[in-house]
Coordinates of C-alpha atoms and ligand atoms in Angstrom, one line a residue:
M28 CA 0.0 0.0 0.0
P29 CA 1.6 3.3 -0.9
G30 CA 2.2 5.8 1.8
C31 CA 1.7 3.2 4.5
G32 CA 5.2 2.0 5.0
L33 CA 6.4 -0.9 7.0
L34 CA 3.5 -0.7 9.4
C35 CA 0.9 -2.0 6.8
Q36 CA 2.7 -5.0 5.5
Y37 CA 3.5 -8.5 6.7
D38 CA 6.3 -10.6 5.2
T39 CA 6.1 -14.3 5.1
S40 CA 8.3 -16.9 3.5
K41 CA 7.4 -18.7 0.3
L42 CA 7.7 -22.5 0.5
V43 CA 8.5 -25.1 -2.1
R44 CA 6.7 -28.3 -1.9
I45 CA 8.4 -31.3 -3.4
Q46 CA 6.1 -34.2 -4.3
S47 CA 8.3 -37.2 -3.4
V48 CA 7.5 -40.4 -1.5
R49 CA 11.1 -40.8 -0.6
L50 CA 11.6 -37.3 0.7
G51 CA 8.3 -37.3 2.5
S52 CA 8.9 -40.5 4.4
L53 CA 12.4 -39.4 5.2
K54 CA 11.1 -36.2 6.6
W55 CA 8.6 -37.9 8.8
S56 CA 11.1 -40.5 10.0
L57 CA 13.5 -37.8 11.0
N58 CA 10.8 -35.8 12.7
A59 CA 9.7 -38.9 14.6
A60 CA 13.3 -39.7 15.7
I61 CA 13.7 -36.1 16.9
L62 CA 10.4 -36.3 18.8
L63 CA 11.4 -39.5 20.4
F64 CA 14.7 -38.1 21.5
I65 CA 13.0 -35.0 22.9
C66 CA 10.5 -37.1 24.9
V67 CA 13.2 -39.4 26.2
M68 CA 15.4 -36.5 27.3
L69 CA 12.3 -34.8 28.9
L70 CA 11.6 -37.8 31.1
W71 CA 15.2 -38.8 31.7
N72 CA 16.4 -35.4 32.8
R73 CA 13.0 -34.4 34.2
S74 CA 13.3 -31.2 32.2
Y75 CA 9.7 -30.4 33.1
Q76 CA 10.6 -29.7 36.7
E77 CA 11.8 -26.5 38.4
V78 CA 14.9 -27.3 40.5
E79 CA 16.1 -26.1 43.8
L80 CA 19.4 -26.8 45.6
L81 CA 19.4 -28.0 49.2
V82 CA 20.3 -26.4 52.5
S83 CA 21.9 -28.8 54.8
S84 CA 23.3 -29.4 58.3
V85 CA 25.4 -32.3 59.6
T86 CA 26.2 -33.6 63.0
T87 CA 28.3 -36.7 63.8
K88 CA 28.8 -39.0 66.7
V89 CA 31.7 -41.4 66.8
K90 CA 31.6 -44.5 69.1
G91 CA 34.1 -47.1 70.0
V92 CA 36.8 -47.9 72.5
A93 CA 40.3 -49.3 72.0
R94 CA 43.2 -50.5 74.1
V95 CA 46.4 -48.6 73.3
R96 CA 49.9 -49.5 74.3
L97 CA 51.6 -46.2 74.8
P98 CA 55.4 -46.2 75.1
G99 CA 56.3 -45.4 78.6
A100 CA 52.7 -45.4 79.9
G101 CA 51.7 -49.0 79.3
D102 CA 48.2 -50.1 78.2
V103 CA 45.6 -47.4 78.2
V104 CA 42.0 -47.7 77.1
W105 CA 41.0 -44.8 74.8
D106 CA 37.4 -43.8 74.3
Q107 CA 35.8 -41.3 72.0
V108 CA 36.9 -38.3 74.1
D109 CA 40.5 -39.3 73.8
Y110 CA 40.8 -40.1 70.2
S111 CA 38.5 -37.3 68.8
G112 CA 41.1 -34.7 69.2
P113 CA 40.6 -31.4 70.9
S114 CA 38.1 -29.7 68.6
Q115 CA 35.6 -30.6 65.8
E116 CA 35.3 -28.6 62.7
K117 CA 32.1 -28.0 60.9
N118 CA 30.7 -31.0 59.0
S119 CA 33.7 -33.1 59.9
F120 CA 35.2 -35.3 62.6
F121 CA 38.6 -36.5 63.5
V122 CA 39.8 -39.9 64.7
V123 CA 43.3 -40.3 66.1
T124 CA 44.9 -43.4 64.7
N125 CA 48.6 -43.0 65.8
V126 CA 50.4 -41.0 68.3
I127 CA 53.9 -40.0 69.5
V128 CA 53.8 -39.3 73.3
T129 CA 56.4 -37.2 75.1
Q130 CA 55.7 -37.5 78.8
N131 CA 56.4 -35.3 81.8
Q132 CA 57.8 -32.2 80.0
K133 CA 58.8 -29.3 82.3
Q134 CA 60.1 -25.8 81.7
G135 CA 63.9 -26.1 81.8
K136 CA 67.2 -26.4 79.9
C137 CA 68.2 -29.5 77.9
P138 CA 70.2 -30.3 74.8
E139 CA 68.4 -30.0 71.4
V140 CA 67.6 -33.2 69.4
P141 CA 70.7 -34.1 67.3
L142 CA 68.6 -34.3 64.1
K143 CA 67.1 -30.8 64.3
G144 CA 69.7 -28.8 66.3
R145 CA 73.0 -28.0 64.8
L146 CA 75.8 -30.1 66.1
C147 CA 78.4 -28.2 68.0
R148 CA 81.9 -28.7 69.2
S149 CA 82.3 -25.9 71.8
D150 CA 80.1 -23.1 73.3
A151 CA 81.4 -20.8 70.6
D152 CA 79.2 -22.7 68.0
C153 CA 76.0 -21.8 69.9
E154 CA 74.6 -18.3 69.8
A155 CA 72.8 -17.3 73.0
G156 CA 69.1 -16.3 72.3
G157 CA 69.2 -17.8 68.8
W158 CA 66.4 -20.1 67.3
D159 CA 65.2 -21.3 64.0
Q160 CA 62.0 -22.8 62.7
Q161 CA 63.1 -26.3 63.4
S162 CA 64.3 -25.8 67.0
H163 CA 62.3 -26.7 70.1
G164 CA 63.5 -23.8 72.2
I165 CA 65.8 -20.8 72.5
Q166 CA 69.6 -21.5 72.6
T167 CA 71.4 -20.7 75.9
G168 CA 74.8 -20.5 74.4
S169 CA 76.3 -23.7 75.8
C170 CA 77.2 -26.9 74.0
L171 CA 76.2 -30.1 75.7
K172 CA 76.4 -33.8 75.1
A173 CA 73.2 -35.0 73.6
D174 CA 74.2 -38.7 73.5
V175 CA 77.4 -40.7 73.5
L176 CA 78.7 -39.4 70.2
K177 CA 77.1 -36.0 69.5
K178 CA 77.0 -32.7 71.1
T179 CA 74.2 -30.1 70.5
C180 CA 73.4 -26.6 71.7
E181 CA 71.5 -26.4 74.9
V182 CA 68.0 -24.8 74.6
S183 CA 65.6 -23.6 77.2
A184 CA 62.3 -25.3 76.4
W185 CA 59.8 -27.9 77.5
C186 CA 62.2 -30.6 78.5
P187 CA 62.9 -33.3 77.6
V188 CA 62.2 -32.3 74.0
E189 CA 60.3 -34.5 71.6
T190 CA 62.8 -36.8 70.0
R191 CA 60.9 -39.1 67.7
T192 CA 59.9 -37.8 64.2
K193 CA 58.6 -40.9 62.4
P194 CA 55.2 -42.2 63.6
P195 CA 55.2 -45.7 65.0
R196 CA 54.4 -48.6 62.6
P197 CA 52.0 -50.3 62.8
A198 CA 49.7 -47.6 64.0
L199 CA 49.0 -47.6 67.7
L200 CA 45.2 -47.2 67.2
A201 CA 44.8 -49.4 64.2
A202 CA 41.8 -50.8 66.1
A203 CA 40.0 -47.6 65.3
E204 CA 38.7 -49.2 62.1
N205 CA 36.0 -50.9 64.2
F206 CA 34.7 -47.6 65.5
T207 CA 31.4 -46.5 64.1
V208 CA 30.0 -43.1 63.3
L209 CA 26.4 -42.0 63.2
I210 CA 25.9 -39.2 60.7
K211 CA 22.8 -37.0 61.2
N212 CA 22.0 -35.0 58.1
N213 CA 19.0 -32.6 57.9
I214 CA 18.2 -31.1 54.6
R215 CA 15.7 -28.5 53.5
F216 CA 14.4 -27.1 50.2
P217 CA 13.0 -23.7 51.3
A218 CA 11.1 -22.9 48.1
F219 CA 9.3 -26.2 48.2
H220 CA 8.8 -26.1 52.0
F221 CA 10.3 -29.6 52.2
I222 CA 12.4 -30.9 55.1
R223 CA 14.0 -34.3 55.4
R224 CA 16.5 -36.2 57.5
N225 CA 18.8 -39.1 56.5
I226 CA 17.4 -41.0 59.6
L227 CA 14.1 -41.8 58.0
P228 CA 10.8 -41.9 59.9
E229 CA 10.5 -45.6 59.6
M230 CA 13.9 -46.2 61.2
N231 CA 13.5 -47.0 65.0
D232 CA 16.0 -47.6 67.7
G233 CA 16.2 -51.3 67.1
Y234 CA 16.9 -50.8 63.4
L235 CA 19.7 -48.3 64.1
R236 CA 21.4 -50.7 66.6
S237 CA 21.5 -53.5 64.1
C238 CA 21.7 -52.0 60.6
R239 CA 24.9 -52.4 58.6
R240 CA 25.9 -50.7 55.4
D241 CA 26.6 -54.1 53.8
N242 CA 22.9 -55.0 53.6
D243 CA 21.2 -51.6 53.8
T244 CA 22.6 -48.7 51.9
L245 CA 20.4 -46.3 53.8
C246 CA 21.8 -47.1 57.2
P247 CA 23.2 -43.9 58.7
I248 CA 25.7 -45.7 60.9
F249 CA 29.1 -46.4 59.3
R250 CA 32.0 -48.5 60.4
L251 CA 35.2 -46.5 59.8
G252 CA 37.0 -49.4 58.3
D253 CA 34.2 -49.8 55.7
V254 CA 34.3 -46.1 54.9
V255 CA 38.0 -46.2 54.2
R256 CA 37.8 -49.4 52.3
E257 CA 35.0 -48.0 50.0
A258 CA 37.2 -45.0 49.4
G259 CA 39.7 -47.4 48.0
E260 CA 42.2 -47.3 50.8
K261 CA 43.6 -49.7 53.4
F262 CA 42.8 -48.6 56.9
S263 CA 46.0 -50.0 58.5
E264 CA 48.2 -48.1 56.0
M265 CA 46.3 -44.9 56.2
A266 CA 46.2 -45.0 60.1
V267 CA 50.0 -44.6 60.3
E268 CA 50.3 -41.1 58.9
G269 CA 46.7 -40.1 58.6
G270 CA 44.7 -38.4 55.8
V271 CA 41.4 -37.0 54.8
I272 CA 38.4 -39.0 53.7
G273 CA 35.3 -37.5 52.2
I274 CA 31.8 -38.8 53.0
L275 CA 29.5 -37.7 50.1
I276 CA 25.8 -37.6 50.7
R277 CA 23.8 -37.0 47.6
W278 CA 20.1 -36.2 47.6
D279 CA 18.2 -36.4 44.3
C280 CA 14.6 -35.7 45.2
N281 CA 11.6 -35.9 43.0
L282 CA 8.8 -34.0 44.7
D283 CA 6.1 -34.8 42.1
R284 CA 3.1 -36.3 43.8
L285 CA 3.0 -39.5 41.7
M286 CA 6.7 -40.2 41.8
R287 CA 7.7 -38.8 45.2
R288 CA 11.1 -40.0 46.2
C289 CA 13.7 -38.3 48.3
L290 CA 16.5 -40.6 49.6
P291 CA 20.1 -40.0 50.3
S292 CA 22.9 -42.0 48.7
Y293 CA 26.3 -42.3 50.3
S294 CA 29.7 -42.5 48.6
F295 CA 33.3 -42.2 49.9
R296 CA 36.6 -41.1 48.5
R297 CA 40.0 -40.0 49.7
L298 CA 40.3 -36.2 49.5
D299 CA 44.0 -35.6 50.1
E300 CA 46.3 -36.9 47.5
K301 CA 48.1 -40.0 48.6
E302 CA 50.8 -40.0 46.0
S303 CA 52.2 -36.5 46.5
N304 CA 52.0 -37.2 50.3
R305 CA 54.7 -39.9 50.1
T306 CA 57.6 -37.5 49.8
L307 CA 56.9 -34.3 51.8
Y308 CA 54.8 -33.7 54.8
P309 CA 52.6 -36.8 54.4
G310 CA 49.3 -37.4 56.1
L311 CA 47.6 -35.4 58.7
N312 CA 48.9 -34.7 62.2
F313 CA 48.8 -32.1 64.9
R314 CA 50.0 -31.7 68.5
F315 CA 48.1 -31.3 71.7
A316 CA 49.1 -31.5 75.4
K317 CA 47.6 -32.5 78.7
Y318 CA 48.8 -30.4 81.6
S319 CA 49.1 -31.4 85.2
S320 CA 50.7 -30.0 88.3
V321 CA 53.3 -32.0 90.3
D322 CA 54.5 -30.5 93.6
G323 CA 53.4 -27.0 92.4
A324 CA 55.4 -27.3 89.2
E325 CA 53.5 -27.4 85.9
Q326 CA 54.2 -30.3 83.6
R327 CA 52.6 -31.7 80.5
T328 CA 52.3 -34.7 78.3
L329 CA 52.7 -33.8 74.7
Y330 CA 50.9 -35.8 72.0
K331 CA 51.7 -35.7 68.3
A332 CA 48.5 -37.2 67.0
F333 CA 48.2 -38.7 63.5
G334 CA 44.7 -39.4 62.3
I335 CA 42.0 -39.5 59.7
R336 CA 39.7 -36.5 59.2
F337 CA 36.3 -37.4 57.8
D338 CA 34.6 -34.5 55.9
V339 CA 30.9 -34.9 55.3
L340 CA 29.9 -33.2 52.0
V341 CA 26.2 -32.9 51.2
F342 CA 24.8 -31.9 47.9
G343 CA 21.7 -32.5 45.8
Q344 CA 18.6 -30.9 44.4
A345 CA 14.9 -31.3 44.3
G346 CA 12.6 -31.0 41.3
R347 CA 8.9 -30.3 41.1
F348 CA 6.7 -30.1 38.0
S349 CA 6.4 -26.6 36.6
F350 CA 4.4 -25.7 33.6
V351 CA 6.7 -22.8 32.8
Q352 CA 9.7 -25.1 32.7
L353 CA 7.8 -27.5 30.5
V354 CA 6.9 -24.7 28.0
L355 CA 10.5 -23.5 28.1
Y356 CA 11.8 -27.0 27.4
V357 CA 9.4 -27.6 24.5
G358 CA 10.3 -24.2 23.1
S359 CA 14.0 -24.9 23.3
T360 CA 13.6 -28.2 21.4
L361 CA 11.7 -26.8 18.5
S362 CA 14.9 -25.8 16.8
Y363 CA 15.9 -29.5 16.5
Y364 CA 13.3 -29.9 13.8
A365 CA 15.4 -27.6 11.6
L366 CA 17.8 -30.5 11.5
T367 CA 15.4 -32.3 9.2
T368 CA 15.4 -29.4 6.7
V369 CA 19.1 -29.1 6.9
M370 CA 19.7 -32.7 6.3
I371 CA 17.2 -33.2 3.5
D372 CA 18.4 -30.0 1.8
W373 CA 21.9 -31.4 2.0
L374 CA 20.7 -34.7 0.5
I375 CA 19.0 -33.0 -2.3
G376 CA 22.1 -31.0 -3.0
T377 CA 24.5 -33.9 -2.9
S378 CA 24.7 -37.4 -4.2
C379 CA 21.2 -38.6 -3.3
Y380 CA 19.6 -37.4 -6.5
S381 CA 20.6 -37.1 -10.1
A382 CA 22.1 -33.8 -11.2
E383 CA 19.0 -33.1 -13.3
V384 CA 16.5 -33.6 -10.5
G385 CA 18.8 -31.6 -8.1
Q386 CA 18.9 -28.8 -10.7
I387 CA 15.1 -28.7 -10.9
Y388 CA 14.8 -28.6 -7.1
S389 CA 17.3 -25.8 -6.7
E390 CA 15.8 -23.8 -9.6
K391 CA 12.4 -24.0 -7.8
K392 CA 14.0 -23.3 -4.4
V393 CA 16.3 -20.5 -5.3
E394 CA 15.3 -17.5 -7.3
S395 CA 18.5 -15.7 -8.3
V396 CA 18.4 -12.1 -9.1
A397 CA 21.3 -10.9 -11.2
D398 CA 23.2 -7.8 -10.2
K399 CA 22.3 -4.9 -12.5
Q400 CA 25.9 -4.6 -13.6
K401 CA 26.1 -8.3 -14.5
C402 CA 24.5 -9.2 -17.8
I403 CA 23.3 -12.8 -18.0
L404 CA 22.9 -14.0 -21.6
C405 CA 21.1 -17.1 -22.7
V406 CA 22.3 -19.1 -25.6
S407 CA 20.6 -21.8 -27.6
Y408 CA 22.4 -24.1 -30.0
V409 CA 20.6 -25.9 -32.7
D410 CA 22.3 -29.2 -31.8
E411 CA 21.4 -28.9 -28.1
R412 CA 18.0 -29.0 -26.5
N413 CA 18.9 -27.1 -23.4
I414 CA 19.4 -23.4 -23.0
R415 CA 22.7 -22.2 -21.5
L416 CA 23.0 -19.2 -19.2
V417 CA 26.3 -17.5 -19.6
K418 CA 27.9 -14.4 -18.1
R419 CA 28.8 -11.8 -20.6
S420 CA 32.5 -11.5 -21.0
Q421 CA 34.5 -8.7 -22.5
K422 CA 37.4 -10.8 -23.4
K423 CA 36.3 -14.3 -24.4
S424 CA 34.1 -14.9 -27.3
L425 CA 30.5 -15.8 -26.3
Q426 CA 30.8 -19.2 -28.0
L427 CA 33.6 -20.2 -25.6
V428 CA 32.3 -18.8 -22.3
K429 CA 31.5 -21.6 -19.8
P430 CA 27.8 -21.7 -18.9
T431 CA 26.8 -20.8 -15.3
S432 CA 23.8 -23.1 -15.6
V433 CA 21.9 -25.1 -18.1
Q434 CA 18.1 -24.9 -18.2
P435 CA 15.6 -26.9 -20.1
H436 CA 14.0 -25.4 -23.1
K437 CA 10.6 -24.0 -22.2
E438 CA 8.3 -24.0 -25.1
D439 CA 6.1 -21.0 -25.8
I440 CA 2.9 -22.9 -26.6
G441 CA 1.2 -20.1 -28.6
H442 CA 4.2 -19.6 -30.8
L443 CA 4.7 -23.4 -31.1
R444 CA 1.2 -23.8 -32.5
A445 CA 1.6 -21.0 -34.9
A446 CA 5.0 -22.2 -36.1
I447 CA 3.7 -25.8 -36.7
F448 CA 0.8 -24.3 -38.6
L449 CA 3.1 -22.3 -40.7
L450 CA 5.4 -25.2 -41.4
Q451 CA 2.4 -27.4 -42.4
L452 CA 1.5 -24.9 -45.1
G453 CA 4.6 -25.8 -47.0
P454 CA 7.1 -23.5 -48.7
A455 CA 5.7 -20.2 -49.7
P456 CA 5.3 -19.8 -53.4
D457 CA 6.9 -16.4 -53.4
S458 CA 7.4 -13.4 -51.3
S459 CA 4.2 -11.7 -52.6
H460 CA 2.1 -14.3 -51.0
K461 CA -0.6 -12.7 -48.9
P462 CA -0.6 -13.8 -45.3
D463 CA -3.3 -16.2 -44.5
P464 CA -5.7 -14.7 -42.0
A465 CA -6.1 -18.0 -40.2
H466 CA -2.4 -18.4 -39.6
D467 CA -2.1 -14.8 -38.8
S468 CA -4.6 -15.0 -36.0
S469 CA -3.0 -18.1 -34.6
H470 CA 0.4 -16.5 -34.7
K471 CA -0.5 -13.2 -33.2
P472 CA -1.3 -14.0 -29.5
D473 CA 2.3 -15.0 -28.7
L474 CA 3.7 -11.9 -30.2
A475 CA 1.4 -9.8 -28.1
H476 CA 3.2 -11.1 -25.0
N477 CA 6.5 -11.9 -26.4
P478 CA 9.1 -9.8 -24.4
D479 CA 11.8 -10.0 -27.1
P480 CA 13.7 -7.3 -28.8
S481 CA 11.6 -7.6 -31.9
H482 CA 9.0 -5.3 -30.3
K483 CA 11.3 -2.4 -30.6
P484 CA 12.3 -0.4 -33.5
D485 CA 15.9 0.1 -34.3
P486 CA 16.6 2.9 -31.8
A487 CA 15.3 0.8 -29.0
H488 CA 17.6 -2.0 -29.9
D489 CA 20.4 0.4 -29.8
P490 CA 19.4 3.7 -28.4
D491 CA 22.7 5.3 -29.3
P492 CA 24.3 3.5 -32.3
S493 CA 27.2 5.9 -32.3
H494 CA 28.4 4.4 -29.0
K495 CA 28.9 1.0 -30.4
P496 CA 29.3 1.1 -34.1
D497 CA 28.9 -2.2 -35.8
P498 CA 32.4 -3.5 -36.3
A499 CA 31.8 -4.8 -39.8
P500 CA 28.8 -2.8 -41.0
D501 CA 29.7 -2.7 -44.6
S502 CA 30.7 -6.2 -45.2
S503 CA 28.1 -8.0 -43.1
H504 CA 25.1 -7.0 -45.0
K505 CA 26.4 -8.1 -48.3
P506 CA 26.7 -11.8 -49.2
D507 CA 30.3 -12.8 -48.6
P508 CA 31.8 -14.2 -51.7
A509 CA 34.0 -16.7 -49.8
P510 CA 32.5 -17.5 -46.4
E511 CA 34.7 -20.6 -45.8
R512 CA 37.9 -18.6 -46.3
R513 CA 37.0 -16.1 -43.7
R514 CA 35.4 -18.4 -41.2
P515 CA 36.3 -17.4 -37.6
A516 CA 37.8 -20.1 -35.3
W517 CA 34.8 -20.2 -33.0
C518 CA 32.3 -20.8 -35.8
Q519 CA 31.0 -24.3 -36.2
C520 CA 28.5 -23.8 -39.0
G521 CA 30.7 -22.0 -41.5
S522 CA 28.3 -19.1 -42.0
C523 CA 29.3 -16.7 -39.2
A524 CA 31.1 -13.4 -39.8
A525 CA 34.1 -12.3 -37.9
S526 CA 33.5 -9.7 -35.2
S527 CA 35.7 -7.7 -32.9
L528 CA 33.1 -7.7 -30.1
P529 CA 33.3 -10.9 -28.0
Q530 CA 29.6 -10.9 -27.2
E531 CA 28.8 -11.1 -30.9
E532 CA 31.0 -14.1 -31.4
L533 CA 28.4 -16.8 -31.2
C534 CA 27.6 -19.6 -33.6
C535 CA 24.3 -21.4 -34.1
R536 CA 26.0 -24.7 -33.2
R537 CA 28.0 -26.3 -30.5
S538 CA 29.7 -28.9 -32.8
A539 CA 30.4 -28.7 -36.5
G540 CA 27.5 -29.1 -38.9
A541 CA 24.9 -27.4 -41.1
C542 CA 23.9 -23.8 -40.2
V543 CA 20.4 -23.2 -38.8
A544 CA 20.1 -20.1 -41.0
S545 CA 20.1 -22.3 -44.1
S546 CA 17.4 -24.6 -42.8
P547 CA 13.8 -24.4 -44.3
P548 CA 12.2 -23.5 -41.0
F549 CA 14.4 -20.5 -40.7
E550 CA 13.2 -19.3 -44.1
R551 CA 9.6 -19.8 -43.2
L552 CA 9.5 -18.8 -39.5
V553 CA 12.0 -15.9 -39.4
L554 CA 12.7 -14.5 -42.8
R555 CA 9.4 -14.6 -44.7
R556 CA 8.3 -11.1 -45.5
P557 CA 4.5 -11.6 -45.6
L558 CA 4.8 -13.2 -42.1
L559 CA 6.8 -10.3 -40.8
E560 CA 4.5 -7.7 -42.4
A561 CA 1.5 -9.4 -40.8
V562 CA 3.1 -9.4 -37.4
L563 CA 3.9 -5.7 -37.8
L564 CA 0.4 -4.9 -38.9
Y565 CA -1.0 -6.9 -36.0
R566 CA 1.0 -5.0 -33.6
D567 CA 0.1 -1.5 -35.0
P568 CA -3.0 -1.9 -37.2
L569 CA -3.3 1.8 -38.2
A570 CA 0.4 2.5 -38.9
P571 CA 1.1 3.9 -42.3
P572 CA 3.2 1.5 -44.3
P573 CA 6.7 2.7 -43.5
A574 CA 9.2 3.0 -46.3
G575 CA 12.9 3.0 -46.8
R576 CA 15.3 2.6 -43.9
G577 CA 12.5 2.4 -41.2
R578 CA 10.7 -0.4 -43.1
A579 CA 13.8 -2.6 -43.3
A580 CA 14.7 -2.0 -39.7
A581 CA 11.2 -2.9 -38.5
L582 CA 11.2 -6.1 -40.6
R583 CA 14.7 -6.9 -39.4
H584 CA 13.8 -6.6 -35.7
C585 CA 10.6 -8.5 -36.2
A586 CA 12.7 -11.3 -37.7
Y587 CA 15.0 -11.3 -34.7
G588 CA 11.9 -11.6 -32.5
Q589 CA 10.7 -14.5 -34.5
Y590 CA 14.0 -16.2 -34.1
V591 CA 14.0 -15.7 -30.4
S592 CA 10.5 -17.1 -30.0
W593 CA 11.4 -20.1 -32.1
R594 CA 14.7 -21.0 -30.6
F595 CA 14.2 -19.9 -27.0
G596 CA 10.5 -20.4 -26.4
V597 CA 10.1 -18.6 -23.1
P598 CA 13.6 -17.4 -22.3
P599 CA 14.7 -17.9 -18.7
P600 CA 13.7 -14.9 -16.6
G601 CA 16.3 -12.2 -16.3
A602 CA 18.4 -13.5 -19.1
H603 CA 18.8 -11.9 -22.5
P604 CA 18.7 -14.1 -25.6
A605 CA 21.7 -13.9 -27.8
I606 CA 21.3 -14.4 -31.5
P607 CA 24.0 -16.3 -33.4
S608 CA 26.2 -14.3 -35.7
C609 CA 25.2 -16.4 -38.8
C610 CA 21.5 -15.7 -38.2
V611 CA 22.0 -12.0 -37.7
R612 CA 24.0 -12.0 -40.8
R613 CA 21.3 -13.8 -42.7
V614 CA 18.5 -11.4 -41.5
R615 CA 20.7 -8.4 -42.4
D616 CA 21.3 -9.8 -45.9
E617 CA 17.5 -10.2 -46.3
Y618 CA 16.6 -6.8 -44.9
P619 CA 19.6 -4.7 -45.3
S620 CA 20.0 -1.2 -43.9
P621 CA 20.3 1.2 -46.8
D622 CA 23.2 3.1 -45.3
G623 CA 24.9 -0.1 -44.1
R624 CA 24.7 0.9 -40.4
Y625 CA 23.4 -1.5 -37.8
G626 CA 22.9 -1.2 -34.1
G627 CA 24.9 -4.3 -33.2
F628 CA 24.1 -6.5 -30.3
R629 CA 22.7 -5.1 -27.1
P630 CA 21.0 -7.0 -24.3
A631 CA 17.3 -6.7 -24.9
G632 CA 16.3 -6.0 -21.3
T633 CA 18.5 -3.1 -20.5
A634 CA 17.9 -1.6 -23.9
S635 CA 14.1 -1.8 -23.7
V636 CA 14.0 -0.2 -20.2
Q637 CA 16.2 2.6 -21.3
A638 CA 14.3 3.1 -24.5
A639 CA 10.9 3.1 -22.7
A640 CA 12.2 5.6 -20.3
N641 CA 13.3 7.8 -23.1
G642 CA 10.0 7.5 -24.8
E643 CA 11.5 5.9 -27.8
L644 CA 9.0 3.0 -28.1
Ligands
LIG5 ZN1 28.7 -20.3 -37.2
LIG6 ZN1 25.0 -20.9 -38.3

């Protein structure tokens, strides 16, 4: 609608429907496969649910007692208070498995351990007040005998200093593998108002006393040996230097009414890296002391404790049906159906079909619009059924330019009928034969809608002849006395004239043979004067009979139009029919220009538009 702009229009795509059983069934099979995939993924991933992450809290309670033979203290029974270490971190618990005990330390002066303190020979080697990161105390400046062989600097420290550095092997508390731990885990999904515990409502006291992980994976009580074993470690090995074990609790909850399920699953793995631990600072240890007072003097027992820390990690999510999520999921999967189109289009374009069928599909699918600058010509050879589309070249002769595409010849039905009728009449007796009204009427309709250059008088064909003078105006309109001698290399029929313009260098044939201009139909369909006069009269019934130069030009262009209708039928859209040199020459011979000047070849489309704009039609 004019003046309405973008607001008043709606654009939609044009579709091409291909009638093919193979392609149709392929399309539906692919679509069904995609639909199946989408449904499976929908149910498998529960993509129709909205999801919330959990909020969790963990408490633990370790139980078990073990007899420990401490060096210097004899057998001691340790219970949970002794082996749990001084403090508990959040979501984790610690179990001492090995220990180095240094008993009855008091504040005083004693020689440093030979391994850590520097060996000395005299007091001069020891600096009073000095210390380093490895020393147990502050040097006093004297050099003392540490044992029979070595002398070390004296330090003021808790004496005697801890001498042992390597943990005992086997571990003193290897029996800790029989300890058990009860893990209490409360989770909550705030948005869903859902609370749950890993001690399920149906678990009673009797159940908790007797349950074992071996036969019930939901049992919240774990034997430490089992935990370490399921993490892929050996308890007795790990107990020597200690380490970190992760207890992972995963909740995957479906809160939909029909499929309600919300249970924990437990798994275990070692969190510190065993291999890199071997060389430097292995395992896990810390020191703590128990203080006492003997005769008013403070003394302590120092423990270097090795042990396993168990970290409880809880993660998981809950999902509940949500219509919005379902719609979003369905929307996000719609684009998968484009795969069908992509794949079938690819099949059509490749090896699945013959080149001919593929060509037809792509012609229907793709409408190519040529750049205004690029001139597409169409060429028809008498020994080829198809019409070739070629790009106009300024250097190569038209006969040799490679076609951009080949299209089937589309018959102009009106012209075909008229032509057959004319051919049935037989050869015209002479040129004064009056046109038959019957064949006239049958011929005319096609000319009325024939968009070929024959509609135009000479100026329209070449609005400005001075721009492009015919390269051989004088010689071409006269019969050549020796055509064979001057036959150009690109000519296959032997009747074409040489030309300096590459776009005029076109023969009527692809391979050597007789010229179409010498065939009887050419005579009858293109050249016959009564026919051309009838066509001109049909087109302009009241025109005064032109004479002289105009008359010949009108007949000549009418003949070109006849040739185009005959050889090209309906020319491919956007392409300009090119008339072979031999045919042009034959028409010029028949209807010569008195002054020997011709327009030369111009693409019909551009010429007609310009001519119409200039009011020359
Ligand atoms: Zn030729
Ligand atoms: Zn020819």
